[in-house]
GROMACS .gro file of C-alpha atoms in nm:
model
  245
    1MET     CA    1   0.112   1.180  -1.846
    2ASN     CA    2  -0.064   1.439  -1.630
    3LYS     CA    3  -0.298   1.681  -1.802
    4VAL     CA    4  -0.574   1.926  -1.720
    5ILE     CA    5  -0.930   1.824  -1.805
    6ASP     CA    6  -1.271   1.984  -1.749
    7CYS     CA    7  -1.496   1.755  -1.548
    8LYS     CA    8  -1.869   1.785  -1.488
    9ILE     CA    9  -1.981   1.729  -1.130
   10ILE     CA   10  -2.214   1.429  -1.099
   11SER     CA   11  -2.267   1.456  -0.723
   12ASN     CA   12  -2.119   1.643  -0.428
   13GLN     CA   13  -2.277   1.531  -0.104
   14PRO     CA   14  -2.193   1.510   0.269
   15LEU     CA   15  -2.090   1.179   0.424
   16THR     CA   16  -2.057   1.337   0.771
   17ALA     CA   17  -2.084   1.692   0.903
   18ASP     CA   18  -1.750   1.791   0.749
   19ILE     CA   19  -1.658   1.514   0.503
   20TYR     CA   20  -1.794   1.518   0.149
   21GLU     CA   21  -1.797   1.277  -0.144
   22LEU     CA   22  -1.732   1.430  -0.486
   23VAL     CA   23  -1.806   1.234  -0.804
   24VAL     CA   24  -1.709   1.383  -1.140
   25GLN     CA   25  -1.739   1.275  -1.501
   26GLY     CA   26  -1.407   1.209  -1.668
   27PRO     CA   27  -1.166   0.948  -1.810
   28THR     CA   28  -1.033   0.680  -1.576
   29GLN     CA   29  -0.783   0.484  -1.788
   30TRP     CA   30  -0.495   0.667  -1.621
   31PHE     CA   31  -0.587   0.566  -1.266
   32LYS     CA   32  -0.398   0.322  -1.045
   33PRO     CA   33  -0.449   0.288  -0.666
   34GLY     CA   34  -0.267   0.561  -0.474
   35MET     CA   35  -0.275   0.828  -0.744
   36PHE     CA   36  -0.434   1.168  -0.691
   37VAL     CA   37  -0.572   1.471  -0.873
   38ASN     CA   38  -0.534   1.847  -0.822
   39ILE     CA   39  -0.858   2.045  -0.837
   40ALA     CA   40  -0.886   2.413  -0.927
   41ILE     CA   41  -1.119   2.598  -0.690
   42PRO     CA   42  -1.313   2.884  -0.854
   43GLY     CA   43  -1.171   3.220  -0.743
   44LEU     CA   44  -0.856   3.077  -0.581
   45THR     CA   45  -0.504   3.044  -0.721
   46LEU     CA   46  -0.378   2.714  -0.582
   47ARG     CA   47  -0.534   2.380  -0.666
   48ARG     CA   48  -0.635   2.131  -0.394
   49PRO     CA   49  -0.490   1.776  -0.405
   50MET     CA   50  -0.730   1.485  -0.350
   51SER     CA   51  -0.685   1.111  -0.361
   52VAL     CA   52  -0.907   0.919  -0.600
   53CYS     CA   53  -1.089   0.651  -0.401
   54ALA     CA   54  -1.297   0.485  -0.673
   55ILE     CA   55  -1.354   0.478  -1.046
   56GLY     CA   56  -1.664   0.393  -1.247
   57THR     CA   57  -1.762   0.406  -1.613
   58ASN     CA   58  -1.624   0.745  -1.717
   59ASN     CA   59  -1.631   0.886  -1.365
   60PHE     CA   60  -1.415   0.898  -1.055
   61THR     CA   61  -1.476   0.967  -0.686
   62MET     CA   62  -1.291   1.160  -0.416
   63VAL     CA   63  -1.360   1.229  -0.049
   64TYR     CA   64  -1.251   1.551   0.121
   65ARG     CA   65  -1.275   1.720   0.459
   66ILE     CA   66  -1.388   2.082   0.500
   67VAL     CA   67  -1.075   2.248   0.639
   68GLY     CA   68  -1.059   2.597   0.491
   69LYS     CA   69  -1.173   2.846   0.231
   70GLY     CA   70  -1.108   2.622  -0.069
   71THR     CA   71  -1.307   2.323   0.053
   72GLU     CA   72  -1.583   2.555   0.180
   73ILE     CA   73  -1.620   2.683  -0.175
   74LEU     CA   74  -1.601   2.334  -0.320
   75LYS     CA   75  -1.879   2.196  -0.099
   76GLN     CA   76  -2.116   2.458  -0.240
   77MET     CA   77  -2.070   2.341  -0.598
   78LEU     CA   78  -2.361   2.161  -0.760
   79PRO     CA   79  -2.414   1.881  -1.013
   80LYS     CA   80  -2.353   1.985  -1.375
   81GLN     CA   81  -2.107   2.257  -1.273
   82MET     CA   82  -1.757   2.217  -1.417
   83LEU     CA   83  -1.423   2.170  -1.241
   84SER     CA   84  -1.075   2.203  -1.390
   85ILE     CA   85  -0.885   1.896  -1.268
   86LEU     CA   86  -0.521   1.802  -1.316
   87ILE     CA   87  -0.521   1.421  -1.340
   88ASP     CA   88  -0.270   1.135  -1.353
   89LEU     CA   89  -0.060   1.256  -1.059
   90GLY     CA   90   0.167   1.067  -0.822
   91ASN     CA   91   0.290   0.711  -0.799
   92THR     CA   92   0.102   0.400  -0.689
   93TYR     CA   93   0.093   0.125  -0.430
   94THR     CA   94   0.284  -0.184  -0.544
   95TYR     CA   95   0.188  -0.535  -0.436
   96GLU     CA   96   0.436  -0.819  -0.399
   97LYS     CA   97   0.296  -1.168  -0.351
   98ASN     CA   98   0.592  -1.283  -0.142
   99LYS     CA   99   0.503  -1.032   0.132
  100GLY     CA  100   0.207  -1.245   0.243
  101GLU     CA  101  -0.145  -1.126   0.322
  102PRO     CA  102  -0.128  -0.746   0.348
  103VAL     CA  103  -0.320  -0.520   0.583
  104ILE     CA  104  -0.466  -0.188   0.471
  105VAL     CA  105  -0.461   0.078   0.742
  106ALA     CA  106  -0.638   0.413   0.720
  107ALA     CA  107  -0.755   0.693   0.945
  108GLY     CA  108  -1.021   0.951   0.856
  109CYS     CA  109  -1.000   1.089   0.504
  110GLY     CA  110  -0.686   0.880   0.453
  111LEU     CA  111  -0.935   0.609   0.366
  112GLY     CA  112  -0.977   0.774   0.027
  113SER     CA  113  -0.624   0.684  -0.079
  114VAL     CA  114  -0.647   0.312   0.000
  115LEU     CA  115  -1.003   0.230  -0.110
  116GLY     CA  116  -0.895   0.182  -0.471
  117LEU     CA  117  -0.632  -0.064  -0.352
  118ALA     CA  118  -0.890  -0.257  -0.149
  119GLN     CA  119  -1.115  -0.273  -0.456
  120TRP     CA  120  -0.825  -0.408  -0.663
  121PHE     CA  121  -0.740  -0.671  -0.400
  122LYS     CA  122  -1.100  -0.790  -0.397
  123LYS     CA  123  -1.129  -0.790  -0.776
  124THR     CA  124  -0.808  -0.993  -0.816
  125LYS     CA  125  -0.901  -1.223  -0.523
  126ILE     CA  126  -0.596  -1.133  -0.314
  127PRO     CA  127  -0.665  -1.200   0.057
  128PHE     CA  128  -0.617  -0.891   0.274
  129HIS     CA  129  -0.710  -0.732   0.604
  130MET     CA  130  -0.829  -0.381   0.690
  131VAL     CA  131  -0.812  -0.158   0.997
  132VAL     CA  132  -0.985   0.179   0.967
  133GLY     CA  133  -0.992   0.439   1.243
  134PHE     CA  134  -1.200   0.751   1.310
  135ARG     CA  135  -1.206   1.004   1.593
  136ASN     CA  136  -1.563   0.926   1.698
  137LYS     CA  137  -1.900   0.803   1.572
  138ARG     CA  138  -1.976   1.137   1.403
  139ASP     CA  139  -1.671   1.097   1.177
  140VAL     CA  140  -1.749   0.743   1.056
  141PHE     CA  141  -1.836   0.694   0.690
  142TYR     CA  142  -1.842   0.421   0.421
  143VAL     CA  143  -1.920   0.143   0.672
  144LYS     CA  144  -2.129  -0.058   0.425
  145LYS     CA  145  -1.870  -0.015   0.151
  146LEU     CA  146  -1.589  -0.127   0.383
  147LYS     CA  147  -1.773  -0.441   0.490
  148GLU     CA  148  -1.847  -0.528   0.127
  149LEU     CA  149  -1.480  -0.492   0.037
  150CYS     CA  150  -1.346  -0.672   0.344
  151PRO     CA  151  -1.601  -0.858   0.561
  152THR     CA  152  -1.343  -0.889   0.843
  153VAL     CA  153  -1.261  -0.516   0.850
  154HIS     CA  154  -1.187  -0.372   1.194
  155ILE     CA  155  -1.343  -0.028   1.237
  156CYS     CA  156  -1.238   0.164   1.546
  157THR     CA  157  -1.289   0.503   1.709
  158ASP     CA  158  -1.066   0.685   1.955
  159ASP     CA  159  -1.345   0.707   2.213
  160GLY     CA  160  -1.518   0.376   2.143
  161SER     CA  161  -1.842   0.541   2.028
  162PHE     CA  162  -1.845   0.319   1.718
  163GLY     CA  163  -1.680  -0.017   1.657
  164GLU     CA  164  -1.375  -0.109   1.863
  165LYS     CA  165  -1.218   0.142   2.101
  166GLY     CA  166  -0.861   0.250   2.036
  167LEU     CA  167  -0.618   0.382   1.779
  168VAL     CA  168  -0.544   0.184   1.464
  169THR     CA  169  -0.209   0.077   1.611
  170ASN     CA  170  -0.384  -0.066   1.918
  171ILE     CA  171  -0.627  -0.259   1.699
  172LEU     CA  172  -0.349  -0.393   1.478
  173ILE     CA  173  -0.169  -0.532   1.781
  174LYS     CA  174  -0.492  -0.662   1.938
  175HIS     CA  175  -0.570  -0.872   1.631
  176GLN     CA  176  -0.210  -0.975   1.562
  177LEU     CA  177  -0.196  -0.780   1.237
  178HIS     CA  178   0.099  -0.556   1.324
  179LYS     CA  179   0.349  -0.794   1.168
  180HIS     CA  180   0.174  -0.801   0.830
  181TYR     CA  181   0.305  -0.597   0.538
  182TYR     CA  182   0.095  -0.280   0.534
  183PHE     CA  183  -0.042  -0.013   0.302
  184ALA     CA  184  -0.146   0.298   0.492
  185CYS     CA  185  -0.269   0.656   0.468
  186GLY     CA  186  -0.355   0.906   0.738
  187SER     CA  187  -0.202   1.188   0.935
  188ASN     CA  188   0.175   1.200   0.979
  189ALA     CA  189   0.126   1.126   1.349
  190MET     CA  190  -0.071   0.810   1.267
  191LEU     CA  191   0.184   0.694   1.011
  192GLN     CA  192   0.472   0.748   1.253
  193ALA     CA  193   0.289   0.552   1.522
  194LEU     CA  194   0.221   0.272   1.274
  195TYR     CA  195   0.586   0.263   1.168
  196ARG     CA  196   0.700   0.233   1.532
  197ALA     CA  197   0.436  -0.023   1.630
  198SER     CA  198   0.480  -0.245   1.326
  199GLY     CA  199   0.706  -0.545   1.322
  200THR     CA  200   0.756  -0.518   0.948
  201GLU     CA  201   0.776  -0.267   0.663
  202GLY     CA  202   0.510  -0.124   0.438
  203GLN     CA  203   0.404   0.154   0.206
  204LEU     CA  204   0.278   0.489   0.331
  205SER     CA  205   0.085   0.754   0.141
  206LEU     CA  206   0.184   1.095   0.277
  207GLU     CA  207  -0.057   1.386   0.302
  208SER     CA  208   0.076   1.733   0.224
  209ARG     CA  209  -0.019   2.080   0.104
  210MET     CA  210   0.085   2.113  -0.259
  211GLY     CA  211   0.122   2.406  -0.492
  212CYS     CA  212   0.156   2.255  -0.839
  213GLY     CA  213   0.109   1.880  -0.791
  214PHE     CA  214   0.378   1.774  -1.039
  215GLY     CA  215   0.713   1.878  -0.891
  216ALA     CA  216   0.766   2.230  -1.022
  217CYS     CA  217   0.721   2.440  -0.707
  218MET     CA  218   0.917   2.226  -0.455
  219GLY     CA  219   0.655   2.310  -0.192
  220CYS     CA  220   0.607   1.953  -0.069
  221SER     CA  221   0.973   1.848  -0.039
  222ILE     CA  222   1.075   1.614   0.243
  223LYS     CA  223   1.409   1.472   0.347
  224THR     CA  224   1.441   1.094   0.312
  225LYS     CA  225   1.724   0.843   0.350
  226ASN     CA  226   1.778   0.890  -0.023
  227GLY     CA  227   1.794   1.269  -0.016
  228TYR     CA  228   1.519   1.521  -0.069
  229LYS     CA  229   1.204   1.398  -0.242
  230GLN     CA  230   0.883   1.569  -0.349
  231ILE     CA  231   0.562   1.414  -0.221
  232CYS     CA  232   0.368   1.506  -0.535
  233LYS     CA  233   0.625   1.379  -0.785
  234ASP     CA  234   0.818   1.103  -0.605
  235GLY     CA  235   0.519   1.002  -0.392
  236PRO     CA  236   0.272   1.028  -0.243
  237VAL     CA  237   0.346   0.660  -0.173
  238PHE     CA  238   0.680   0.590  -0.004
  239HIS     CA  239   0.834   0.275   0.140
  240SER     CA  240   0.850   0.304   0.517
  241LYS     CA  241   1.218   0.204   0.522
  242ASP     CA  242   1.309   0.510   0.314
  243LEU     CA  243   1.153   0.771   0.542
  244LEU     CA  244   1.311   0.963   0.828
  245TRP     CA  245   1.098   0.983   1.142
   0.00000   0.00000   0.00000
């Protein structure tokens, strides 16, 4: 059940020029891959949703991009400062053995949503593949971590300045991974392209601005084949076959 907790910042450091890693002290028993939290920014009304990408002993980690006033304030916060965080939000990725070896697909900060799933696959010895895309070399982060989780990971950039050149959909097709069941997170444009390029179905974590984070404000509603759903409450993970593109 979601609840608000006060968390002490352990670290808040840049991974690239505009992407930061935030580690806070707090309980982790609630977490399952795909879930997110909603962080109160000092001085602002609305909380900011962030995927949890890793958990440790009484701490959890998020990555975020500097995109506006809220994240500009957040990046200035220092270790030992406190954050009010609404935890235990959203649904989770679900793995079915009969789907075969899955492929995890992520672009940019969408990587945060699927890292916990990759860690679970490795821990439970489930074979999997990964394709991770960035705009260019300056945006690349977590390379060592990715290779530790999945030694065969394919890292690509739009301009070829790091790793393979091309979009994640190009790389999936190039390595004959586009027919594997997939778990993905990234921009809506990337997810739509993945859906169209794939020869199979999968699970997609949708990114959205949210007001409350638990279904009260209706601000993140989308129309699906099963009627209107709220990304924060019914998602953020949806089956590709249920979405309207």
